[in-house]
Short mmCIF file of C-alpha atoms in Angstrom, two decimals:
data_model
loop_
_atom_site.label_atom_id
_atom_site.label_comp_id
_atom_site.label_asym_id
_atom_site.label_seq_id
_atom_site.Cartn_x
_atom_site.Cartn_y
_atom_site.Cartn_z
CA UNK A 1 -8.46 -15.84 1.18
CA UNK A 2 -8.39 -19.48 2.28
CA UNK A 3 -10.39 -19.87 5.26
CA UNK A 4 -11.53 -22.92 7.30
CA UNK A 5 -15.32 -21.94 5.45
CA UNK A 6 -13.89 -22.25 2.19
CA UNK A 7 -11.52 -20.33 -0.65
CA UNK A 8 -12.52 -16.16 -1.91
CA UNK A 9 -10.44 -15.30 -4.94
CA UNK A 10 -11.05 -11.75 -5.89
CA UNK A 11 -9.73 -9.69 -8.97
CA UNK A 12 -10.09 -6.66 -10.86
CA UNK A 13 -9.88 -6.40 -14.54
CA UNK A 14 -7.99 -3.37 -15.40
CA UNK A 15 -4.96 -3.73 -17.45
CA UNK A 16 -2.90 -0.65 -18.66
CA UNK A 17 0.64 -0.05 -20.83
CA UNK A 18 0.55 3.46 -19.56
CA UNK A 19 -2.15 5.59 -18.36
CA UNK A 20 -3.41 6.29 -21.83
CA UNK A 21 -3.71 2.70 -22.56
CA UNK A 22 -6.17 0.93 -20.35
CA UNK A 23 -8.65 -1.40 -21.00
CA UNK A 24 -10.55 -4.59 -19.14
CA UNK A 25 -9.32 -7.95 -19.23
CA UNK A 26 -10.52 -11.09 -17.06
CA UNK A 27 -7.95 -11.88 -14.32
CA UNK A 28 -9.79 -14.66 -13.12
CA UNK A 29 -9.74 -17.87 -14.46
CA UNK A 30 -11.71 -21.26 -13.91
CA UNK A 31 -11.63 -24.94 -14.47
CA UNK A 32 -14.07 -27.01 -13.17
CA UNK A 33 -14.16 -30.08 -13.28
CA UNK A 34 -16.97 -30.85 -11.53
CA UNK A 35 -17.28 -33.53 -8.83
CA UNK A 36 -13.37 -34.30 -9.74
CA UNK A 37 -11.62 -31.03 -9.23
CA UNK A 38 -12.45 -27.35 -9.30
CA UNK A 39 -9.24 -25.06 -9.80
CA UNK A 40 -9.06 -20.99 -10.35
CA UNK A 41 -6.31 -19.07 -11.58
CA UNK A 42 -5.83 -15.11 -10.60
CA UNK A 43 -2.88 -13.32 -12.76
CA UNK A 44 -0.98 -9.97 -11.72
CA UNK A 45 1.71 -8.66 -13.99
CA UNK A 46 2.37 -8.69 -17.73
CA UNK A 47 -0.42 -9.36 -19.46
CA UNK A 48 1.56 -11.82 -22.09
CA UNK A 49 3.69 -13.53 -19.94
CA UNK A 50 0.29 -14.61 -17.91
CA UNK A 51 -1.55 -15.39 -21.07
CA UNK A 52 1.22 -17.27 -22.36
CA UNK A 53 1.29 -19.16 -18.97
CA UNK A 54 -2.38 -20.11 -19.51
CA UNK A 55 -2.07 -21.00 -23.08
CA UNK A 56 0.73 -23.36 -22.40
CA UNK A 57 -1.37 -24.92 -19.14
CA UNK A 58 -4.37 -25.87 -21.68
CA UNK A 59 -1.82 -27.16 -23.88
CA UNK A 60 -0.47 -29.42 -21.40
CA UNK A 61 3.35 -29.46 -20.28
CA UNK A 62 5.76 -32.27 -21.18
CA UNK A 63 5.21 -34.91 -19.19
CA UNK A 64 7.25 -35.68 -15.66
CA UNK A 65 7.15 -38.51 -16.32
CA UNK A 66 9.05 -40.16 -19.05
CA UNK A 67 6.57 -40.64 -21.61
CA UNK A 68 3.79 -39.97 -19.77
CA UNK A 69 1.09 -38.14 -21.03
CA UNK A 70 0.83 -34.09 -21.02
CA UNK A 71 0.80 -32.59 -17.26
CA UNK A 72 -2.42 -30.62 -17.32
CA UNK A 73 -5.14 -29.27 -14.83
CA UNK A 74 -6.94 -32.48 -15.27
CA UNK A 75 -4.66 -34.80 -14.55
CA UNK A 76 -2.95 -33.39 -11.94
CA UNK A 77 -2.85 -35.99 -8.70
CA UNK A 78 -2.97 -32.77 -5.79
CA UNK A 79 -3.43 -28.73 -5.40
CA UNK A 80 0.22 -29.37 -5.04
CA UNK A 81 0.90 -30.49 -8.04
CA UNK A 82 -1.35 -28.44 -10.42
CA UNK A 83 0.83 -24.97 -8.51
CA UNK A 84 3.49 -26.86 -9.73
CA UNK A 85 2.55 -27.20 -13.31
CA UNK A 86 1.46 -23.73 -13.47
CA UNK A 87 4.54 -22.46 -12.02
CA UNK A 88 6.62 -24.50 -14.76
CA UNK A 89 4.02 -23.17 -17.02
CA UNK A 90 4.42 -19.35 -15.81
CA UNK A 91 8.60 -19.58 -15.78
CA UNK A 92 8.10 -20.69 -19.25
CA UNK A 93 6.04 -18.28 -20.67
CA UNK A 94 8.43 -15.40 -18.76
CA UNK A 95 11.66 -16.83 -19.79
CA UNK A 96 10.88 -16.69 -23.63
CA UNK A 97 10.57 -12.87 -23.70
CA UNK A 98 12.73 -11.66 -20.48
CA UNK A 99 15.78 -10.37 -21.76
CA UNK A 100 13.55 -8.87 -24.95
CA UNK A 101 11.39 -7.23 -22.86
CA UNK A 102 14.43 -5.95 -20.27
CA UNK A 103 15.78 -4.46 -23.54
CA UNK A 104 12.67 -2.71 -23.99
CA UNK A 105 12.80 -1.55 -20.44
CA UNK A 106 8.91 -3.41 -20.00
CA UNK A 107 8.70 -5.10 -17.01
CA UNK A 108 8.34 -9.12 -17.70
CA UNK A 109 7.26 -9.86 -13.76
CA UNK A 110 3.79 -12.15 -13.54
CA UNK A 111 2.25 -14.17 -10.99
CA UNK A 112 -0.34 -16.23 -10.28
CA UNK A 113 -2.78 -17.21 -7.16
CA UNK A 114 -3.99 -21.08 -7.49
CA UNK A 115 -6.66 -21.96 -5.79
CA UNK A 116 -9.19 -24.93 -5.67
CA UNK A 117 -9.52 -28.44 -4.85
CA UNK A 118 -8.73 -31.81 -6.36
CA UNK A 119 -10.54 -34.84 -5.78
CA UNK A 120 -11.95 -34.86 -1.92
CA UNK A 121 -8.84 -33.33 -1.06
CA UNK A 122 -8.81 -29.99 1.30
CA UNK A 123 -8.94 -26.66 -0.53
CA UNK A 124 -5.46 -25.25 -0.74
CA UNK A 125 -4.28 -21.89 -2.37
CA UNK A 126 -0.71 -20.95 -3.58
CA UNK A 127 0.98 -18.10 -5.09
CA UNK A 128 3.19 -18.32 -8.08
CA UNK A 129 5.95 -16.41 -8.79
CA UNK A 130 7.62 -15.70 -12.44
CA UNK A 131 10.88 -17.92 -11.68
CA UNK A 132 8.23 -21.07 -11.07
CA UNK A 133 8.47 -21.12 -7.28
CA UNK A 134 5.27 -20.84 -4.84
CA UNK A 135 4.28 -20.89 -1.82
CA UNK A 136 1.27 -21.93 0.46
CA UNK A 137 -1.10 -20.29 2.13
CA UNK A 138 -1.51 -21.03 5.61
CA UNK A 139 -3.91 -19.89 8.48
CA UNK A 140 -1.82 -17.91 10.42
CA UNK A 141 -1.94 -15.35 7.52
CA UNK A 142 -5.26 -16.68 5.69
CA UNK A 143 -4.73 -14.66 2.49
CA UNK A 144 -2.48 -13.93 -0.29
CA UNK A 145 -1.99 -11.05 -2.47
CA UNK A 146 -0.58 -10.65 -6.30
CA UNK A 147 -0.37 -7.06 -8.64
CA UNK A 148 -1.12 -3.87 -5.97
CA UNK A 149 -1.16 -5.75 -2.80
CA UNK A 150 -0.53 -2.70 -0.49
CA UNK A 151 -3.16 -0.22 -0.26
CA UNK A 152 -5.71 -3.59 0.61
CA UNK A 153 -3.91 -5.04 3.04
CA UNK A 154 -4.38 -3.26 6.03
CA UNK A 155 -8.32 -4.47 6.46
CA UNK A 156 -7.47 -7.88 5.83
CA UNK A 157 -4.57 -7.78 8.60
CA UNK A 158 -6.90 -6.86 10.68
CA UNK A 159 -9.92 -8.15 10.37
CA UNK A 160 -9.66 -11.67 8.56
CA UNK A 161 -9.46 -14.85 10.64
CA UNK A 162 -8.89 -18.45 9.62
CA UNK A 163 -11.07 -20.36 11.93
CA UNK A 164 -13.77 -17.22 12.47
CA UNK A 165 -14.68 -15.70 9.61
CA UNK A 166 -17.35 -16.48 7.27
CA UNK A 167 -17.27 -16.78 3.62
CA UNK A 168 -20.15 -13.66 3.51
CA UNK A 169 -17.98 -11.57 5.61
CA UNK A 170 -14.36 -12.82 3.54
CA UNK A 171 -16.27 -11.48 0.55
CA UNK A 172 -17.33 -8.39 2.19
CA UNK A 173 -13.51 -7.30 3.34
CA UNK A 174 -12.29 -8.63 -0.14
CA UNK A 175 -14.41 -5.98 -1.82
CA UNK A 176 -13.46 -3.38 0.94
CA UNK A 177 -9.95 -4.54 0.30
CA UNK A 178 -10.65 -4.16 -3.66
CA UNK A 179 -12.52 -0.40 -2.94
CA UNK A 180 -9.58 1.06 -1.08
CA UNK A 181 -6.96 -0.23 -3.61
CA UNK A 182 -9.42 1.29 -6.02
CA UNK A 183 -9.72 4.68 -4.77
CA UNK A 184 -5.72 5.24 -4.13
CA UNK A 185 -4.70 3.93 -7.83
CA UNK A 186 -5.99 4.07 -11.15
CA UNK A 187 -4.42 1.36 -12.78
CA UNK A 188 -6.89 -0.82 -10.44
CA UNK A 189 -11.05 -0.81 -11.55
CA UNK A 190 -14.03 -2.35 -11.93
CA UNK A 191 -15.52 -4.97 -12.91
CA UNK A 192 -14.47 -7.12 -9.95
CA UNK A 193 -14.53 -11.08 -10.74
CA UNK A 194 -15.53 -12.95 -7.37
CA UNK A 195 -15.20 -16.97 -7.02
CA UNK A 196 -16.34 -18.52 -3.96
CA UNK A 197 -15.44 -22.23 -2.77
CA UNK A 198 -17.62 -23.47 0.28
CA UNK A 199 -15.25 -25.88 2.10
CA UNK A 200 -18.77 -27.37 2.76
CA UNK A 201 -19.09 -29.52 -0.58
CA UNK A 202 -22.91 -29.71 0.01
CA UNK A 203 -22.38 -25.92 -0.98
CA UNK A 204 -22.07 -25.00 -4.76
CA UNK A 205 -19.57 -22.43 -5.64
CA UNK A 206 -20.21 -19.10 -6.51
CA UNK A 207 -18.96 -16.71 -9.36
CA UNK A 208 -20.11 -13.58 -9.73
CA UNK A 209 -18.79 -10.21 -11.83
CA UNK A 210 -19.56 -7.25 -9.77
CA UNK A 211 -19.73 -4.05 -12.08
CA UNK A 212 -18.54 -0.66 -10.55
CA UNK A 213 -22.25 0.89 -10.12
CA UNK A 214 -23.59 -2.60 -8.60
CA UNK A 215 -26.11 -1.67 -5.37
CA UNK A 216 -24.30 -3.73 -3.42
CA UNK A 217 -21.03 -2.91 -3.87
CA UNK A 218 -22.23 0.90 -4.26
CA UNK A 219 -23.35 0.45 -0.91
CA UNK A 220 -20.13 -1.18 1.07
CA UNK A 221 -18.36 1.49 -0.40
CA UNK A 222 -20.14 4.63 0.84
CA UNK A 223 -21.38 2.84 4.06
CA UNK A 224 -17.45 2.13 4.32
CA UNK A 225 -16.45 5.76 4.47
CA UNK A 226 -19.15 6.15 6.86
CA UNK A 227 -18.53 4.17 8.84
CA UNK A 228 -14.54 5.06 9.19
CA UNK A 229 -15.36 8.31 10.19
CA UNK A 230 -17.53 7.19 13.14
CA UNK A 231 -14.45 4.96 13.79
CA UNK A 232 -12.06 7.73 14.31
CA UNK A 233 -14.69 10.01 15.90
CA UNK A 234 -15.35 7.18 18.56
CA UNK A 235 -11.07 7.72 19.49
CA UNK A 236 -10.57 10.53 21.79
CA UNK A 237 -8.93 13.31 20.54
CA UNK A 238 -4.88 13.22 21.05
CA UNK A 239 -3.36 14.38 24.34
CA UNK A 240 -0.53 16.35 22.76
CA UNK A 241 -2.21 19.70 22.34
CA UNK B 1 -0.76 16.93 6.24
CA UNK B 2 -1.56 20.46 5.19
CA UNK B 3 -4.95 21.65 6.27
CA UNK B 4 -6.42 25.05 6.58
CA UNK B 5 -6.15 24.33 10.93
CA UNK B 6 -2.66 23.87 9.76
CA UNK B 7 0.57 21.33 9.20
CA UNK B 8 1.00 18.13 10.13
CA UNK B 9 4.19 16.29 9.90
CA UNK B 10 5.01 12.77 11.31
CA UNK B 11 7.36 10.33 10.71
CA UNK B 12 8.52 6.79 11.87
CA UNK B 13 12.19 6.20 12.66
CA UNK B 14 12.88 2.94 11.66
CA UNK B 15 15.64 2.32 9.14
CA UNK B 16 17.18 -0.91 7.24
CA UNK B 17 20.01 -2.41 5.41
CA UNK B 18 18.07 -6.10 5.04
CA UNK B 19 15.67 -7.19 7.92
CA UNK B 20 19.11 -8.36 10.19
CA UNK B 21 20.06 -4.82 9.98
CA UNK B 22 17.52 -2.79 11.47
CA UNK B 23 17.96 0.74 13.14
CA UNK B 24 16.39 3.82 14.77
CA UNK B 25 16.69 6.78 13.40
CA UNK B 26 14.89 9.97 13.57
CA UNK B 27 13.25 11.09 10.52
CA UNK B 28 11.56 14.66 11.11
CA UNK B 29 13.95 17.81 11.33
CA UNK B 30 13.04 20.84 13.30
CA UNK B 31 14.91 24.30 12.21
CA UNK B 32 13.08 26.88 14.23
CA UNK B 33 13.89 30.37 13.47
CA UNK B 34 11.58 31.94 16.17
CA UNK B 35 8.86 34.13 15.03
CA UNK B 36 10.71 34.40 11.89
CA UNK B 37 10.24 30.98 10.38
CA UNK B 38 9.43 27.29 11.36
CA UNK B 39 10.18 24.64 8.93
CA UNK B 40 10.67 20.27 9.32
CA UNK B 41 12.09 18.27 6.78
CA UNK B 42 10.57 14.41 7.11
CA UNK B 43 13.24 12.14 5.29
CA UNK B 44 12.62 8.77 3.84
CA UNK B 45 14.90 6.34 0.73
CA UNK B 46 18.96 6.08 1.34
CA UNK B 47 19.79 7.32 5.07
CA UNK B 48 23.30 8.20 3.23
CA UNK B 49 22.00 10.54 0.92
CA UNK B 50 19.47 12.48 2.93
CA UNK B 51 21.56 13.08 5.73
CA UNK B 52 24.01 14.26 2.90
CA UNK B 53 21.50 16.52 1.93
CA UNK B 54 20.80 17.73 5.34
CA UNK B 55 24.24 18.07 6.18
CA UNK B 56 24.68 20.54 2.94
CA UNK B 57 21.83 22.53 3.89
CA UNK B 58 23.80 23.32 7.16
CA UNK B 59 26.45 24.03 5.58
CA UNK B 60 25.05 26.32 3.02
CA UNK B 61 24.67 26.28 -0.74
CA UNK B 62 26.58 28.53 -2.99
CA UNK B 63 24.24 31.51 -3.28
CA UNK B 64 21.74 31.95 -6.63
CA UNK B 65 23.47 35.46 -6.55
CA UNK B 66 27.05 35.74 -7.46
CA UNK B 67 28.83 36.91 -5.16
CA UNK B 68 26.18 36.51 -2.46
CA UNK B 69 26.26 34.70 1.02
CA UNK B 70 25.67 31.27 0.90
CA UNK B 71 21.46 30.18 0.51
CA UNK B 72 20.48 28.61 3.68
CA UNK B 73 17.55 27.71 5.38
CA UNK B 74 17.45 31.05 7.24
CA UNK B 75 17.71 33.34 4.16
CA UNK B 76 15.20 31.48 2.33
CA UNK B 77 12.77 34.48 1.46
CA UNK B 78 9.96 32.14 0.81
CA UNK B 79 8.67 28.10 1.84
CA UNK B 80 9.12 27.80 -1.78
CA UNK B 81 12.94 29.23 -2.04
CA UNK B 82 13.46 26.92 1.07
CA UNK B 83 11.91 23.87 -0.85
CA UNK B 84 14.05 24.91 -4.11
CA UNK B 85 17.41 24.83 -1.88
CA UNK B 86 16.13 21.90 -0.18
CA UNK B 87 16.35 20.12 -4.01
CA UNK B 88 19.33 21.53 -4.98
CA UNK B 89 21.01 19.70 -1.52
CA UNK B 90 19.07 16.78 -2.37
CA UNK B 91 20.03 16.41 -5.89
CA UNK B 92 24.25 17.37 -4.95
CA UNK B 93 24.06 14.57 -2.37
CA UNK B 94 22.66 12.22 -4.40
CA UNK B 95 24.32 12.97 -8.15
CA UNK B 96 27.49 12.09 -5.51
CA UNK B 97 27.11 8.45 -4.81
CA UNK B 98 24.21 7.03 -7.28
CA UNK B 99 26.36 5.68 -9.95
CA UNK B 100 28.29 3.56 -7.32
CA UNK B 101 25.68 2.80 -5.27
CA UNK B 102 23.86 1.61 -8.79
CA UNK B 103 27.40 -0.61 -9.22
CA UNK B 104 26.34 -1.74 -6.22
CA UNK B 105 23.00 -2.80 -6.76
CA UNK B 106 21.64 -0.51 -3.94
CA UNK B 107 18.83 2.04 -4.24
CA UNK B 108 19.92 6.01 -4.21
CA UNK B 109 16.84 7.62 -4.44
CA UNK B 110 15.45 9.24 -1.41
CA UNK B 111 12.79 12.17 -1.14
CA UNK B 112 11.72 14.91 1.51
CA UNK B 113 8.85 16.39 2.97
CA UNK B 114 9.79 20.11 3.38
CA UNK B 115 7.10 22.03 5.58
CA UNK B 116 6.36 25.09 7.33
CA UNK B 117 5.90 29.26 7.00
CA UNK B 118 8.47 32.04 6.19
CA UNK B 119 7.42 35.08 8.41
CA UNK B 120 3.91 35.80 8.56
CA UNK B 121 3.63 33.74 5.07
CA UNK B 122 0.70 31.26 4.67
CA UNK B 123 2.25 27.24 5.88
CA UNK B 124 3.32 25.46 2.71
CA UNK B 125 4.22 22.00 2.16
CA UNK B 126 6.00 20.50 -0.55
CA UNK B 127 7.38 17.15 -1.50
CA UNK B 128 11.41 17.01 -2.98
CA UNK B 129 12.48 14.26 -5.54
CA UNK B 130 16.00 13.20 -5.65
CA UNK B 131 16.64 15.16 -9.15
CA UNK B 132 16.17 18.22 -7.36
CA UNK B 133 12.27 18.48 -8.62
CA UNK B 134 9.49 19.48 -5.99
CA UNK B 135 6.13 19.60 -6.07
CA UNK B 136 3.73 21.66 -3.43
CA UNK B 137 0.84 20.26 -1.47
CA UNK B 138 -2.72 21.80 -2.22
CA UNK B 139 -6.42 21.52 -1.12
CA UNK B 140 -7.72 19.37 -3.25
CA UNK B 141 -5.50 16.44 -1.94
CA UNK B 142 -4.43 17.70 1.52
CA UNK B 143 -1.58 15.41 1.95
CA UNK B 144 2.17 14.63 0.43
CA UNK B 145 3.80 11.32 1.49
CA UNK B 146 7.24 9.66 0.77
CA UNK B 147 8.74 6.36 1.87
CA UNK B 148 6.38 3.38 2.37
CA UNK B 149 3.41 5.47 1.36
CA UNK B 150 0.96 2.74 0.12
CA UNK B 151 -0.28 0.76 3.41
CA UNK B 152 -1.45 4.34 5.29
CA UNK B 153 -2.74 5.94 1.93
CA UNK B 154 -6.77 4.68 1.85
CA UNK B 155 -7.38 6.32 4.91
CA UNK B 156 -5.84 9.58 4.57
CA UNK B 157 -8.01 9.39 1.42
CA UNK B 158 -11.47 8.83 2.66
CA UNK B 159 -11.38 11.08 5.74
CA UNK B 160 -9.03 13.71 5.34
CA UNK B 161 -10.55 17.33 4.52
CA UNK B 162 -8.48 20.51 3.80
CA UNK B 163 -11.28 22.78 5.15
CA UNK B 164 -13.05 20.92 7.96
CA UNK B 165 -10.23 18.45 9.46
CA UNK B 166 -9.09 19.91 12.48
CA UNK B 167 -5.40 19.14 14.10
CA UNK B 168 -5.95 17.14 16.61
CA UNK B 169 -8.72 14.76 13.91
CA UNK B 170 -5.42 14.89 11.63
CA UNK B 171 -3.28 13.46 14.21
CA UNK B 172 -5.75 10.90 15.12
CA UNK B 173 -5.73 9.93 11.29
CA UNK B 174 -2.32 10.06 11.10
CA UNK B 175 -1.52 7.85 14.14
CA UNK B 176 -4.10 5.34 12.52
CA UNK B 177 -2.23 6.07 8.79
CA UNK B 178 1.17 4.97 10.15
CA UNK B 179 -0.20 1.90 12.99
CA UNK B 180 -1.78 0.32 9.37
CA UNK B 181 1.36 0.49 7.73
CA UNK B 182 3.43 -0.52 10.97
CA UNK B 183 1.64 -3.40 11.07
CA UNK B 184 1.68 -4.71 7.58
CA UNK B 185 5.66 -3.40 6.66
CA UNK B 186 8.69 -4.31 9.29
CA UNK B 187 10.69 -2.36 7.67
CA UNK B 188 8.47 0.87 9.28
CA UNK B 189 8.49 1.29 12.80
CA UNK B 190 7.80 3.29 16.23
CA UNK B 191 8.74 5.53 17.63
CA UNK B 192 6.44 7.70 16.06
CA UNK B 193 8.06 11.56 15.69
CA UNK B 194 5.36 14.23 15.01
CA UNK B 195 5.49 18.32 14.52
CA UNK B 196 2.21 20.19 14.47
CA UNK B 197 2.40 24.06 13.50
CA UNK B 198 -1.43 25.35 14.17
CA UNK B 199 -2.37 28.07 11.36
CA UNK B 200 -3.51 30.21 13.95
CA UNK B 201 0.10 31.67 14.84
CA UNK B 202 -1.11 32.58 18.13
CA UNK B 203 -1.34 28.91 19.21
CA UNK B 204 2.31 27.04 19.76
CA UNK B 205 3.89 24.76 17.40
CA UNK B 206 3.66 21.05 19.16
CA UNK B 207 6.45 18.43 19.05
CA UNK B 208 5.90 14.95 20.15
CA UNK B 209 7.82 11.37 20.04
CA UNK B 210 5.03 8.50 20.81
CA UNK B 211 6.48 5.22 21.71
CA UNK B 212 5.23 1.94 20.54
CA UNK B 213 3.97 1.57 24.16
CA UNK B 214 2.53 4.91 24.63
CA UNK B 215 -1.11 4.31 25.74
CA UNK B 216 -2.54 6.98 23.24
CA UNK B 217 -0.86 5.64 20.77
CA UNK B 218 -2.11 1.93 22.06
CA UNK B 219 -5.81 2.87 22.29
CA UNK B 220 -6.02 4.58 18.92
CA UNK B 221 -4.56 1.00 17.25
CA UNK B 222 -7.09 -1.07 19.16
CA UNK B 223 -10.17 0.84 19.22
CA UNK B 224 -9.51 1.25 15.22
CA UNK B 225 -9.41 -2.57 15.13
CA UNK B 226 -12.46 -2.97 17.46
CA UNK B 227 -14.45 -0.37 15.30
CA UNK B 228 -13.04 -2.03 11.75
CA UNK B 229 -14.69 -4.98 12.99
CA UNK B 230 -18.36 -2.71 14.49
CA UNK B 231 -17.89 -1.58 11.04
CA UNK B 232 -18.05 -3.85 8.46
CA UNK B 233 -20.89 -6.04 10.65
CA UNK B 234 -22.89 -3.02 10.40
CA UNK B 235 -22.53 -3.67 6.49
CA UNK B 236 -25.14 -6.07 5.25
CA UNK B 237 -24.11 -9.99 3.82
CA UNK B 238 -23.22 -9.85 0.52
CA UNK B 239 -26.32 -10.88 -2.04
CA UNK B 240 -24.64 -13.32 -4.10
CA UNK B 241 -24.94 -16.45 -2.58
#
């Protein structure tokens, strides 16, 4: 969510090769540089092809320019630029095992959200795709989505607005957006990795790993459900009958 | 929706061939035998092959029994015999075409909602795969969907109850199920079709097309946004900032 009060990137950690195969693995990823830049990374999709992405980022990429030093997080000049890097990173990583992987009928499909800020730059967020191409997120639609973006979206379609809504209240509908996905599909779970950027610099971020019997998040979840059934009892009943 | 008050069915009605080729069609299929037997068939995947699979069920399949009349809808001793003959259509009409449609890079697979009661049977719902396979709707998840079913699941979910859900709560929830996935999917759209057979055969089966503009229809997709938003403020800030 990339909001005029700052960046939310949310994840879960559940990774599975079949439903007897699951296990927890970090989606989200961070680089801070402190004062200079602060970037974080959010991976969908096969598991190697994103690893492999990351690997090669903290290798650094051949340079763009001829001779130049490594591309890397650190020395990338805008937001712009480090999406880029990670999106040649990303069609790198899924290009060396594609056609292996089609043969093995495993699907080789990754992406990424970048977030962050470089410099005293604005925040910016993008979403790469396998084939390196991204786009940016905009406030007319202050959110992107990677991995099982459906069964979320309808709360943040609703309810999250670019110029209103706070970064408390982003992270609220994140993790009501995270609890419905949760309940409708397995292959999605707890822990959830939160990272919050104030646009506010005089604010520090915030990362936090909320675990599935937190208070907190206990609490949004069953007040939630509550809550939606008030909803729908506060509609009339339908004139059809 | 199959509920111990009874069986919902709705459907929308839009269809595509790419977002420049968008159509209405109607979805939910009425055959109603009387006092003998009520059953709708909800469609969703390749308009081709289910209205090839319709189109055999008129027709007739040749019977189970050689020698016998052809199985139809109306000879159907049972919901389930109905659902089986239902798959057997389903499966003809799509074995047909799904090698050149796969030529052609263009999805085959469609699936059916197949509801209703044979005489003075108990209602039965069940859900038919393009293979021919079906499975049947029980209490302990009181709801089948096909098509885009991801946007409208988390709702159905939370608040749907095989024993104390009435109709008309299940309509409500159903409206607000298919208005969530309206507005986050083009490709699904009003009008709205919906067929209600109450348990309680003394009570009259109800059939109902709801236009975007309808102002039911309009006042259950605003209130639900107003009361999202009453909703989550009446969750506290989050504690980790």
């Amino acid at each position: 969510m990339l909001l005029d009060s700052g960046l939310v990137m949310m994840t879960d950690s559940r990774t599975n090769a079949g439903v007897d195969s699951i296990s927890t693995y970090r989606k989200l990823h961070i680089y801070d540089g402190g004062d200079d830049r602060i970037v974080a990374v959010a991976t969908a999709g096969n598991l190697s092809v994103t690893q492999g992405a990351l690997h090669l980022m903290a290798e650094g990429l051949p340079s763009h320019d001829e001779g130049g030093e490594p591309d890397t997080i650190w020395n990338a000049p805008t937001m712009y630029r480090v999406a880029h890097a990670f999106g040649r990173a990303l069609k790198t990583a899924h290009d060396e095992v594609k056609a292996s992987l089609a043969e093995a009928k495993v699907p080789s499909s990754a992406s990424l959200l970048v977030g962050g800020r470089v410099g005293d730059k604005p925040l910016a967020l993008y979403l790469v795709y396998s084939p390196g191409n991204f786009i940016e997120c905009h406030s007319d639609s202050p959110f992107l989505q990677i991995g099982e973006t459906k069964y979320g979206k309808p709360i943040l379609v609703r309810s999250l607005d670019y110029y209103s809504t706070s970064l408390e209240v982003a992270v609220k509908l994140g993790l009501i957006s995270m609890d419905s996905t949760i309940r409708s599909n397995l292959s999605v779970g707890a822990p959830i990795d939160m990272f919050v950027i104030p646009s506010d610099t005089a604010r520090m971020p915030v990362h936090h790993r909320i675990e599935a019997d937190e208070p907190y998040y206990r609490s949004v979840s069953d007040t939630w459900s509550e809550r939606l059934i008030e909803a729908h009892n506060a509609i009339p009943n339908p004139p059809y009958f």
